[in-house]
PDB file of C-alpha atoms in Angstrom:
ATOM      1  CA  UNK A   1      89.079  95.559 126.125  1.00 59.00           C
ATOM      2  CA  UNK A   2      92.341  95.698 124.040  1.00 80.00           C
ATOM      3  CA  UNK A   3      91.798  92.147 122.690  1.00 86.00           C
ATOM      4  CA  UNK A   4      88.827  93.065 121.134  1.00 87.00           C
ATOM      5  CA  UNK A   5      90.191  96.390 119.388  1.00 89.00           C
ATOM      6  CA  UNK A   6      92.493  93.771 117.663  1.00 93.00           C
ATOM      7  CA  UNK A   7      90.188  90.945 116.965  1.00 95.00           C
ATOM      8  CA  UNK A   8      86.703  92.533 116.074  1.00 96.00           C
ATOM      9  CA  UNK A   9      88.402  94.739 113.196  1.00 97.00           C
ATOM     10  CA  UNK A  10      90.281  91.118 111.870  1.00 97.00           C
ATOM     11  CA  UNK A  11      87.245  89.286 111.847  1.00 97.00           C
ATOM     12  CA  UNK A  12      84.896  92.092 110.320  1.00 97.00           C
ATOM     13  CA  UNK A  13      87.647  92.819 107.710  1.00 97.00           C
ATOM     14  CA  UNK A  14      87.870  89.339 106.963  1.00 97.00           C
ATOM     15  CA  UNK A  15      84.140  88.866 106.523  1.00 97.00           C
ATOM     16  CA  UNK A  16      83.970  92.320 104.480  1.00 95.00           C
ATOM     17  CA  UNK A  17      86.420  90.965 102.190  1.00 95.00           C
ATOM     18  CA  UNK A  18      84.971  87.571 101.721  1.00 94.00           C
ATOM     19  CA  UNK A  19      81.776  89.063 101.175  1.00 92.00           C
ATOM     20  CA  UNK A  20      82.527  92.167  99.007  1.00 90.00           C
ATOM     21  CA  UNK A  21      86.065  91.955  97.664  1.00 84.00           C
ATOM     22  CA  UNK A  22      87.776  94.985  96.761  1.00 79.00           C
ATOM     23  CA  UNK A  23      85.539  98.063  96.670  1.00 73.00           C
ATOM     24  CA  UNK A  24      86.347  99.100  93.087  1.00 71.00           C
ATOM     25  CA  UNK A  25      84.048 102.445  93.125  1.00 73.00           C
ATOM     26  CA  UNK A  26      85.552 103.647  96.525  1.00 74.00           C
ATOM     27  CA  UNK A  27      88.845 105.223  96.999  1.00 82.00           C
ATOM     28  CA  UNK A  28      91.595 102.530  97.907  1.00 87.00           C
ATOM     29  CA  UNK A  29      94.898 103.315  99.949  1.00 92.00           C
ATOM     30  CA  UNK A  30      96.691 100.778  97.336  1.00 92.00           C
ATOM     31  CA  UNK A  31      95.573 103.232  94.454  1.00 92.00           C
ATOM     32  CA  UNK A  32      97.054 106.142  96.418  1.00 94.00           C
ATOM     33  CA  UNK A  33     100.467 104.181  96.852  1.00 96.00           C
ATOM     34  CA  UNK A  34     100.419 103.573  93.376  1.00 95.00           C
ATOM     35  CA  UNK A  35      99.908 106.992  92.236  1.00 96.00           C
ATOM     36  CA  UNK A  36     102.484 108.376  94.986  1.00 97.00           C
ATOM     37  CA  UNK A  37     104.937 105.730  93.384  1.00 97.00           C
ATOM     38  CA  UNK A  38     104.538 106.541  89.713  1.00 96.00           C
ATOM     39  CA  UNK A  39     104.840 110.426  90.733  1.00 97.00           C
ATOM     40  CA  UNK A  40     108.138 109.835  92.166  1.00 96.00           C
ATOM     41  CA  UNK A  41     109.169 107.140  89.596  1.00 96.00           C
ATOM     42  CA  UNK A  42     108.794 109.950  86.877  1.00 95.00           C
ATOM     43  CA  UNK A  43     110.685 112.589  88.794  1.00 94.00           C
ATOM     44  CA  UNK A  44     113.429 110.423  90.201  1.00 96.00           C
ATOM     45  CA  UNK A  45     114.275 107.578  87.713  1.00 94.00           C
ATOM     46  CA  UNK A  46     116.242 109.524  85.693  1.00 92.00           C
ATOM     47  CA  UNK A  47     119.984 110.626  85.506  1.00 90.00           C
ATOM     48  CA  UNK A  48     122.768 109.989  88.177  1.00 91.00           C
ATOM     49  CA  UNK A  49     122.039 108.338  91.521  1.00 93.00           C
ATOM     50  CA  UNK A  50     119.193 106.257  90.486  1.00 94.00           C
ATOM     51  CA  UNK A  51     119.946 103.247  92.952  1.00 96.00           C
ATOM     52  CA  UNK A  52     120.381 105.934  95.949  1.00 96.00           C
ATOM     53  CA  UNK A  53     117.059 107.671  95.092  1.00 96.00           C
ATOM     54  CA  UNK A  54     115.269 104.333  94.795  1.00 96.00           C
ATOM     55  CA  UNK A  55     116.748 103.242  98.212  1.00 96.00           C
ATOM     56  CA  UNK A  56     115.382 106.436  99.776  1.00 97.00           C
ATOM     57  CA  UNK A  57     111.822 105.820  98.355  1.00 97.00           C
ATOM     58  CA  UNK A  58     112.031 102.229  99.201  1.00 97.00           C
ATOM     59  CA  UNK A  59     112.345 103.363 103.053  1.00 97.00           C
ATOM     60  CA  UNK A  60     110.604 106.820 103.222  1.00 98.00           C
ATOM     61  CA  UNK A  61     107.441 105.587 101.634  1.00 98.00           C
ATOM     62  CA  UNK A  62     106.930 102.561 103.942  1.00 98.00           C
ATOM     63  CA  UNK A  63     108.045 104.704 107.206  1.00 98.00           C
ATOM     64  CA  UNK A  64     105.694 107.225 106.039  1.00 98.00           C
ATOM     65  CA  UNK A  65     102.572 104.868 105.504  1.00 98.00           C
ATOM     66  CA  UNK A  66     103.423 103.680 109.027  1.00 98.00           C
ATOM     67  CA  UNK A  67     103.428 107.198 110.581  1.00 98.00           C
ATOM     68  CA  UNK A  68     100.471 107.982 109.058  1.00 97.00           C
ATOM     69  CA  UNK A  69      98.822 104.671 110.240  1.00 97.00           C
ATOM     70  CA  UNK A  70      99.876 105.516 113.797  1.00 97.00           C
ATOM     71  CA  UNK A  71      98.413 109.182 113.478  1.00 98.00           C
ATOM     72  CA  UNK A  72      95.355 107.918 111.989  1.00 97.00           C
ATOM     73  CA  UNK A  73      94.931 105.113 114.991  1.00 96.00           C
ATOM     74  CA  UNK A  74      95.617 107.882 117.551  1.00 96.00           C
ATOM     75  CA  UNK A  75      93.055 110.095 116.335  1.00 97.00           C
ATOM     76  CA  UNK A  76      90.605 107.405 116.096  1.00 96.00           C
ATOM     77  CA  UNK A  77      91.411 106.433 119.882  1.00 93.00           C
ATOM     78  CA  UNK A  78      90.785 109.997 120.928  1.00 95.00           C
ATOM     79  CA  UNK A  79      87.395 110.058 119.433  1.00 95.00           C
ATOM     80  CA  UNK A  80      86.147 106.753 120.962  1.00 92.00           C
ATOM     81  CA  UNK A  81      86.384 103.013 121.003  1.00 93.00           C
ATOM     82  CA  UNK A  82      83.643 102.592 118.417  1.00 93.00           C
ATOM     83  CA  UNK A  83      85.675 104.660 116.123  1.00 96.00           C
ATOM     84  CA  UNK A  84      88.947 102.865 116.529  1.00 96.00           C
ATOM     85  CA  UNK A  85      87.211  99.596 115.756  1.00 96.00           C
ATOM     86  CA  UNK A  86      85.519 101.020 112.708  1.00 97.00           C
ATOM     87  CA  UNK A  87      89.013 102.605 111.326  1.00 97.00           C
ATOM     88  CA  UNK A  88      90.907  99.412 111.731  1.00 97.00           C
ATOM     89  CA  UNK A  89      87.896  97.290 110.386  1.00 97.00           C
ATOM     90  CA  UNK A  90      88.062  99.456 107.146  1.00 96.00           C
ATOM     91  CA  UNK A  91      91.696  99.181 106.801  1.00 97.00           C
ATOM     92  CA  UNK A  92      91.803  95.359 107.374  1.00 97.00           C
ATOM     93  CA  UNK A  93      89.150  95.326 104.738  1.00 96.00           C
ATOM     94  CA  UNK A  94      91.514  97.372 102.235  1.00 95.00           C
ATOM     95  CA  UNK A  95      94.242  95.318 103.187  1.00 95.00           C
ATOM     96  CA  UNK A  96      93.068  91.912 102.005  1.00 95.00           C
ATOM     97  CA  UNK A  97      92.662  90.973  98.694  1.00 91.00           C
ATOM     98  CA  UNK A  98      91.416  87.079  98.710  1.00 92.00           C
ATOM     99  CA  UNK A  99      87.820  87.770  97.211  1.00 93.00           C
ATOM    100  CA  UNK A 100      89.384  90.075  94.223  1.00 91.00           C
ATOM    101  CA  UNK A 101      92.352  87.432  93.847  1.00 91.00           C
ATOM    102  CA  UNK A 102      89.819  84.925  93.144  1.00 94.00           C
ATOM    103  CA  UNK A 103      87.541  87.031  91.225  1.00 93.00           C
ATOM    104  CA  UNK A 104      90.376  88.259  88.971  1.00 92.00           C
ATOM    105  CA  UNK A 105      91.484  84.767  88.169  1.00 93.00           C
ATOM    106  CA  UNK A 106      87.869  83.545  87.621  1.00 94.00           C
ATOM    107  CA  UNK A 107      87.314  86.621  85.067  1.00 95.00           C
ATOM    108  CA  UNK A 108      90.471  85.332  83.075  1.00 95.00           C
ATOM    109  CA  UNK A 109      89.123  81.756  82.907  1.00 95.00           C
ATOM    110  CA  UNK A 110      85.447  83.061  81.908  1.00 95.00           C
ATOM    111  CA  UNK A 111      86.856  85.076  79.235  1.00 96.00           C
ATOM    112  CA  UNK A 112      88.699  82.229  77.902  1.00 95.00           C
ATOM    113  CA  UNK A 113      85.991  79.901  78.068  1.00 94.00           C
ATOM    114  CA  UNK A 114      83.179  82.130  76.713  1.00 94.00           C
ATOM    115  CA  UNK A 115      85.083  84.530  74.335  1.00 94.00           C
ATOM    116  CA  UNK A 116      87.860  82.739  73.287  1.00 94.00           C
ATOM    117  CA  UNK A 117      91.654  82.727  73.036  1.00 94.00           C
ATOM    118  CA  UNK A 118      92.625  86.138  72.460  1.00 94.00           C
ATOM    119  CA  UNK A 119      90.181  87.239  74.994  1.00 95.00           C
ATOM    120  CA  UNK A 120      91.562  85.091  77.602  1.00 94.00           C
ATOM    121  CA  UNK A 121      94.988  86.208  76.871  1.00 93.00           C
ATOM    122  CA  UNK A 122      94.126  89.806  77.121  1.00 94.00           C
ATOM    123  CA  UNK A 123      92.281  89.481  79.990  1.00 94.00           C
ATOM    124  CA  UNK A 124      95.276  87.835  81.728  1.00 92.00           C
ATOM    125  CA  UNK A 125      97.558  90.452  80.986  1.00 89.00           C
ATOM    126  CA  UNK A 126      95.871  92.613  83.306  1.00 88.00           C
ATOM    127  CA  UNK A 127      96.751  90.771  86.428  1.00 85.00           C
ATOM    128  CA  UNK A 128     100.473  89.201  85.239  1.00 83.00           C
ATOM    129  CA  UNK A 129     103.551  90.812  84.413  1.00 74.00           C
ATOM    130  CA  UNK A 130     104.580  88.346  81.557  1.00 79.00           C
ATOM    131  CA  UNK A 131     103.692  88.758  77.788  1.00 78.00           C
ATOM    132  CA  UNK A 132     100.677  86.825  77.065  1.00 83.00           C
ATOM    133  CA  UNK A 133     100.343  87.413  73.319  1.00 83.00           C
ATOM    134  CA  UNK A 134     101.365  83.795  72.660  1.00 83.00           C
ATOM    135  CA  UNK A 135      99.904  81.674  75.479  1.00 88.00           C
ATOM    136  CA  UNK A 136      98.004  78.662  74.853  1.00 90.00           C
ATOM    137  CA  UNK A 137      94.869  77.699  76.919  1.00 92.00           C
ATOM    138  CA  UNK A 138      97.088  75.491  79.141  1.00 92.00           C
ATOM    139  CA  UNK A 139      99.655  78.094  80.040  1.00 90.00           C
ATOM    140  CA  UNK A 140      96.773  80.685  80.730  1.00 93.00           C
ATOM    141  CA  UNK A 141      95.266  78.390  83.456  1.00 95.00           C
ATOM    142  CA  UNK A 142      98.832  77.783  84.788  1.00 93.00           C
ATOM    143  CA  UNK A 143      99.403  81.570  84.903  1.00 92.00           C
ATOM    144  CA  UNK A 144      96.338  81.787  86.689  1.00 95.00           C
ATOM    145  CA  UNK A 145      97.061  79.046  89.293  1.00 96.00           C
ATOM    146  CA  UNK A 146     100.441  80.565  89.680  1.00 93.00           C
ATOM    147  CA  UNK A 147      99.513  83.985  90.524  1.00 93.00           C
ATOM    148  CA  UNK A 148      96.682  82.843  92.862  1.00 94.00           C
ATOM    149  CA  UNK A 149      99.521  80.720  94.783  1.00 95.00           C
ATOM    150  CA  UNK A 150     101.796  83.518  94.959  1.00 93.00           C
ATOM    151  CA  UNK A 151      99.339  86.113  95.583  1.00 93.00           C
ATOM    152  CA  UNK A 152      97.791  84.220  98.606  1.00 96.00           C
ATOM    153  CA  UNK A 153     100.881  84.821 100.132  1.00 96.00           C
ATOM    154  CA  UNK A 154     101.634  88.548  99.408  1.00 94.00           C
ATOM    155  CA  UNK A 155      97.887  89.540  99.231  1.00 95.00           C
ATOM    156  CA  UNK A 156      96.597  87.683 102.319  1.00 97.00           C
ATOM    157  CA  UNK A 157      98.769  85.851 104.537  1.00 98.00           C
ATOM    158  CA  UNK A 158     101.400  88.371 104.614  1.00 98.00           C
ATOM    159  CA  UNK A 159      99.121  91.383 105.346  1.00 98.00           C
ATOM    160  CA  UNK A 160      97.300  89.333 108.128  1.00 98.00           C
ATOM    161  CA  UNK A 161     101.207  88.705 109.346  1.00 98.00           C
ATOM    162  CA  UNK A 162     101.977  92.193 110.000  1.00 98.00           C
ATOM    163  CA  UNK A 163      98.731  93.074 111.431  1.00 98.00           C
ATOM    164  CA  UNK A 164      99.005  90.490 113.955  1.00 97.00           C
ATOM    165  CA  UNK A 165     102.409  92.155 114.575  1.00 96.00           C
ATOM    166  CA  UNK A 166     101.704  96.036 114.475  1.00 96.00           C
ATOM    167  CA  UNK A 167      98.053  96.375 113.649  1.00 96.00           C
ATOM    168  CA  UNK A 168      96.629  98.103 110.722  1.00 97.00           C
ATOM    169  CA  UNK A 169      99.669 100.651 110.278  1.00 98.00           C
ATOM    170  CA  UNK A 170     101.893  97.577 109.838  1.00 98.00           C
ATOM    171  CA  UNK A 171      99.722  96.026 107.523  1.00 98.00           C
ATOM    172  CA  UNK A 172      99.459  99.343 105.136  1.00 98.00           C
ATOM    173  CA  UNK A 173     103.287  99.774 105.471  1.00 98.00           C
ATOM    174  CA  UNK A 174     103.568  96.201 104.033  1.00 98.00           C
ATOM    175  CA  UNK A 175     101.251  96.844 101.197  1.00 98.00           C
ATOM    176  CA  UNK A 176     103.390  99.998 100.485  1.00 98.00           C
ATOM    177  CA  UNK A 177     106.265  97.765 100.093  1.00 97.00           C
ATOM    178  CA  UNK A 178     104.588  95.240  98.008  1.00 96.00           C
ATOM    179  CA  UNK A 179     103.035  97.989  95.709  1.00 97.00           C
ATOM    180  CA  UNK A 180     106.451  99.385  95.382  1.00 97.00           C
ATOM    181  CA  UNK A 181     108.032  95.876  94.465  1.00 95.00           C
ATOM    182  CA  UNK A 182     105.123  95.369  91.880  1.00 91.00           C
ATOM    183  CA  UNK A 183     105.771  98.768  90.118  1.00 93.00           C
ATOM    184  CA  UNK A 184     109.480  99.109  90.162  1.00 94.00           C
ATOM    185  CA  UNK A 185     111.072  95.991  91.301  1.00 90.00           C
ATOM    186  CA  UNK A 186     111.918  94.783  87.977  1.00 84.00           C
ATOM    187  CA  UNK A 187     115.289  93.603  86.537  1.00 80.00           C
ATOM    188  CA  UNK A 188     114.783  95.392  83.171  1.00 80.00           C
ATOM    189  CA  UNK A 189     116.906  98.635  82.139  1.00 83.00           C
ATOM    190  CA  UNK A 190     114.401 101.076  83.344  1.00 89.00           C
ATOM    191  CA  UNK A 191     113.982  99.850  86.969  1.00 91.00           C
ATOM    192  CA  UNK A 192     117.270  97.586  87.736  1.00 91.00           C
ATOM    193  CA  UNK A 193     118.899 100.240  89.741  1.00 94.00           C
ATOM    194  CA  UNK A 194     115.736 102.390  90.909  1.00 96.00           C
ATOM    195  CA  UNK A 195     113.762  99.573  91.954  1.00 94.00           C
ATOM    196  CA  UNK A 196     116.367  97.031  93.359  1.00 95.00           C
ATOM    197  CA  UNK A 197     115.893  98.234  97.120  1.00 96.00           C
ATOM    198  CA  UNK A 198     112.365  98.112  96.883  1.00 96.00           C
ATOM    199  CA  UNK A 199     112.377  94.537  95.590  1.00 95.00           C
ATOM    200  CA  UNK A 200     115.146  93.387  98.215  1.00 96.00           C
ATOM    201  CA  UNK A 201     112.767  94.843 101.015  1.00 97.00           C
ATOM    202  CA  UNK A 202     109.847  93.264  99.581  1.00 97.00           C
ATOM    203  CA  UNK A 203     111.864  89.677  99.682  1.00 96.00           C
ATOM    204  CA  UNK A 204     112.842  90.282 103.261  1.00 97.00           C
ATOM    205  CA  UNK A 205     109.348  91.163 104.554  1.00 98.00           C
ATOM    206  CA  UNK A 206     107.759  88.357 102.623  1.00 97.00           C
ATOM    207  CA  UNK A 207     110.318  85.497 103.780  1.00 97.00           C
ATOM    208  CA  UNK A 208     108.407  84.375 107.017  1.00 97.00           C
ATOM    209  CA  UNK A 209     104.898  84.780 105.311  1.00 97.00           C
ATOM    210  CA  UNK A 210     105.618  82.929 102.176  1.00 97.00           C
ATOM    211  CA  UNK A 211     107.009  79.923 104.275  1.00 97.00           C
ATOM    212  CA  UNK A 212     103.885  80.352 106.383  1.00 97.00           C
ATOM    213  CA  UNK A 213     101.545  80.417 103.476  1.00 98.00           C
ATOM    214  CA  UNK A 214     103.109  77.048 102.119  1.00 97.00           C
ATOM    215  CA  UNK A 215     102.537  75.470 105.579  1.00 97.00           C
ATOM    216  CA  UNK A 216      99.021  76.409 105.903  1.00 98.00           C
ATOM    217  CA  UNK A 217      98.236  75.264 102.209  1.00 98.00           C
ATOM    218  CA  UNK A 218      99.595  71.786 103.490  1.00 97.00           C
ATOM    219  CA  UNK A 219      97.161  71.581 106.462  1.00 97.00           C
ATOM    220  CA  UNK A 220      94.245  72.670 104.590  1.00 97.00           C
ATOM    221  CA  UNK A 221      95.062  70.296 101.463  1.00 95.00           C
ATOM    222  CA  UNK A 222      97.274  67.740 102.597  1.00 90.00           C
ATOM    223  CA  UNK A 223      98.170  64.903 100.534  1.00 88.00           C
ATOM    224  CA  UNK A 224     101.009  62.219 100.840  1.00 91.00           C
ATOM    225  CA  UNK A 225     104.216  63.405  99.844  1.00 92.00           C
ATOM    226  CA  UNK A 226     103.539  67.054  99.905  1.00 94.00           C
ATOM    227  CA  UNK A 227     106.154  68.102 102.275  1.00 93.00           C
ATOM    228  CA  UNK A 228     108.588  66.396 100.384  1.00 94.00           C
ATOM    229  CA  UNK A 229     107.428  67.890  96.925  1.00 95.00           C
ATOM    230  CA  UNK A 230     107.474  71.359  98.463  1.00 95.00           C
ATOM    231  CA  UNK A 231     111.321  70.770  99.906  1.00 93.00           C
ATOM    232  CA  UNK A 232     112.556  69.771  96.548  1.00 93.00           C
ATOM    233  CA  UNK A 233     110.854  72.492  94.370  1.00 93.00           C
ATOM    234  CA  UNK A 234     110.554  75.643  96.855  1.00 90.00           C
ATOM    235  CA  UNK A 235     113.722  77.066  95.498  1.00 88.00           C
ATOM    236  CA  UNK A 236     112.860  76.569  91.912  1.00 82.00           C
ATOM    237  CA  UNK A 237     111.984  79.911  91.488  1.00 81.00           C
ATOM    238  CA  UNK A 238     113.837  83.392  90.979  1.00 77.00           C
ATOM    239  CA  UNK A 239     112.053  84.671  93.904  1.00 84.00           C
ATOM    240  CA  UNK A 240     113.505  83.458  97.352  1.00 88.00           C
ATOM    241  CA  UNK A 241     109.933  83.487  98.410  1.00 94.00           C
ATOM    242  CA  UNK A 242     107.521  82.677  95.689  1.00 91.00           C
ATOM    243  CA  UNK A 243     108.778  79.266  95.189  1.00 92.00           C
ATOM    244  CA  UNK A 244     107.174  78.369  98.474  1.00 96.00           C
ATOM    245  CA  UNK A 245     103.238  79.021  97.954  1.00 96.00           C
ATOM    246  CA  UNK A 246     103.751  77.962  94.229  1.00 95.00           C
ATOM    247  CA  UNK A 247     105.541  74.495  94.809  1.00 96.00           C
ATOM    248  CA  UNK A 248     102.707  73.725  97.331  1.00 97.00           C
ATOM    249  CA  UNK A 249     100.042  74.600  95.177  1.00 97.00           C
ATOM    250  CA  UNK A 250     101.635  72.599  92.152  1.00 96.00           C
ATOM    251  CA  UNK A 251     101.790  69.781  94.749  1.00 96.00           C
ATOM    252  CA  UNK A 252      98.250  69.954  95.920  1.00 97.00           C
ATOM    253  CA  UNK A 253      96.959  69.662  92.204  1.00 96.00           C
ATOM    254  CA  UNK A 254      99.691  67.576  90.857  1.00 94.00           C
ATOM    255  CA  UNK A 255     100.484  69.508  87.920  1.00 94.00           C
ATOM    256  CA  UNK A 256     103.710  71.565  86.781  1.00 93.00           C
ATOM    257  CA  UNK A 257     104.321  75.260  86.947  1.00 92.00           C
ATOM    258  CA  UNK A 258     107.335  77.341  85.531  1.00 81.00           C
ATOM    259  CA  UNK A 259     109.075  77.527  82.291  1.00 76.00           C
ATOM    260  CA  UNK A 260     110.321  80.262  79.933  1.00 67.00           C
ATOM    261  CA  UNK A 261     108.083  83.288  79.772  1.00 70.00           C
ATOM    262  CA  UNK A 262     108.765  87.036  78.352  1.00 65.00           C
ATOM    263  CA  UNK A 263     108.566  89.706  80.792  1.00 65.00           C
ATOM    264  CA  UNK A 264     108.877  93.410  79.448  1.00 59.00           C
ATOM    265  CA  UNK A 265     110.607  92.068  76.172  1.00 62.00           C
ATOM    266  CA  UNK A 266     113.086  90.130  78.055  1.00 63.00           C
ATOM    267  CA  UNK A 267     112.986  86.094  77.840  1.00 61.00           C
ATOM    268  CA  UNK A 268     113.098  84.416  81.578  1.00 66.00           C
ATOM    269  CA  UNK A 269     114.102  81.041  81.795  1.00 69.00           C
ATOM    270  CA  UNK A 270     112.263  79.681  84.827  1.00 76.00           C
ATOM    271  CA  UNK A 271     112.908  76.159  86.278  1.00 83.00           C
ATOM    272  CA  UNK A 272     109.831  73.609  86.220  1.00 87.00           C
ATOM    273  CA  UNK A 273     108.123  73.230  89.426  1.00 92.00           C
ATOM    274  CA  UNK A 274     106.729  69.631  89.431  1.00 89.00           C
ATOM    275  CA  UNK A 275     107.050  67.081  86.926  1.00 88.00           C
ATOM    276  CA  UNK A 276     103.504  66.020  85.749  1.00 92.00           C
ATOM    277  CA  UNK A 277     103.035  68.195  82.693  1.00 89.00           C
ATOM    278  CA  UNK A 278      99.473  67.490  82.345  1.00 92.00           C
ATOM    279  CA  UNK A 279      96.430  69.447  80.956  1.00 92.00           C
ATOM    280  CA  UNK A 280      94.901  71.742  83.980  1.00 93.00           C
ATOM    281  CA  UNK A 281      91.771  73.239  83.764  1.00 92.00           C
ATOM    282  CA  UNK A 282      88.499  74.630  85.511  1.00 94.00           C
ATOM    283  CA  UNK A 283      88.267  71.896  88.023  1.00 95.00           C
ATOM    284  CA  UNK A 284      91.923  72.820  89.026  1.00 96.00           C
ATOM    285  CA  UNK A 285      90.762  76.541  89.335  1.00 96.00           C
ATOM    286  CA  UNK A 286      87.887  75.569  91.682  1.00 96.00           C
ATOM    287  CA  UNK A 287      90.540  73.355  93.903  1.00 96.00           C
ATOM    288  CA  UNK A 288      92.883  76.676  93.864  1.00 96.00           C
ATOM    289  CA  UNK A 289      89.812  78.611  95.092  1.00 96.00           C
ATOM    290  CA  UNK A 290      89.161  76.282  97.802  1.00 97.00           C
ATOM    291  CA  UNK A 291      92.832  76.084  98.732  1.00 97.00           C
ATOM    292  CA  UNK A 292      92.739  79.948  98.983  1.00 97.00           C
ATOM    293  CA  UNK A 293      89.749  80.392 100.989  1.00 97.00           C
ATOM    294  CA  UNK A 294      90.576  77.718 103.411  1.00 97.00           C
ATOM    295  CA  UNK A 295      94.185  79.168 104.186  1.00 98.00           C
ATOM    296  CA  UNK A 296      92.596  82.561 104.727  1.00 97.00           C
ATOM    297  CA  UNK A 297      90.136  81.280 107.044  1.00 97.00           C
ATOM    298  CA  UNK A 298      92.659  79.559 108.954  1.00 98.00           C
ATOM    299  CA  UNK A 299      94.909  82.294 109.026  1.00 98.00           C
ATOM    300  CA  UNK A 300      92.457  84.529 110.673  1.00 98.00           C
ATOM    301  CA  UNK A 301      91.628  81.797 113.315  1.00 97.00           C
ATOM    302  CA  UNK A 302      95.251  81.101 114.162  1.00 97.00           C
ATOM    303  CA  UNK A 303      95.582  84.960 115.023  1.00 97.00           C
ATOM    304  CA  UNK A 304      92.340  84.874 116.832  1.00 96.00           C
ATOM    305  CA  UNK A 305      93.642  81.881 118.976  1.00 96.00           C
ATOM    306  CA  UNK A 306      97.062  83.075 119.409  1.00 94.00           C
ATOM    307  CA  UNK A 307      95.682  86.518 120.737  1.00 94.00           C
ATOM    308  CA  UNK A 308      93.277  84.882 123.224  1.00 93.00           C
ATOM    309  CA  UNK A 309      95.857  82.708 124.398  1.00 92.00           C
ATOM    310  CA  UNK A 310      98.276  85.434 125.088  1.00 87.00           C
ATOM    311  CA  UNK A 311      95.525  87.442 126.871  1.00 80.00           C
ATOM    312  CA  UNK A 312      94.505  84.037 129.274  1.00 68.00           C
TER     313      UNK A 312
END
């Protein structure tokens, strides 16, 4: 019975995400997380002791989500097994973002192909932090592919990893950390001190999932020399983690990522990942979609297999 309480929500949540994506018209925990982060940032990110205050937020918020998740799980269990399964399924569904990630990338490309360069730039600005106002079509495609690779790790594999370890409460706590990093984990003047601890905690929690993501990408789309390509390029990134899935995707597509981009008014020089500076296009997006879908399915299958073996 305990095995089914873990695996049924996992599989059902995966299927719901595959079919529906993020329910934009329904309340979403990540939206609540964002509102809470925005509120405390406006209150605390000023004056003295910004580093300390940011550190308190980076610790208390995820622990609060973890405790709330345990409370919800306990209450659901008190109602009955069916309630526990239903609640866990909903949170797994909310915690996965692969369908939405693919849709967001597709909408950028659709805007570029059907409405022109300016529309593509504007739509891309909704999903990336870089300045998109001067990007070429090739750079827009590259940004979409980079984002799909990076978010495959922190939007899919990492949430599944923490679900496997600690159920949906751990999954939601990770999502809070990741949301903190996406909102305040920047190195500009405004967030350098306040968001430092959140960024470092996100790096720590993504250490294993990022590397696992790259490994799964190799499994589902292996080609000769891909391991060597990843090992040669995985640290060509400012993030200690993002270089792994991005180098895997660049190797699979035989293209080049990276280069200089503007973030919040600052020019950031990024080393290149890969050497083949070719044109990328719609076929590459479709290949990236296949990789993301296969990695997500493989991660779910692995968790099911590991749990089943442990209960034999």
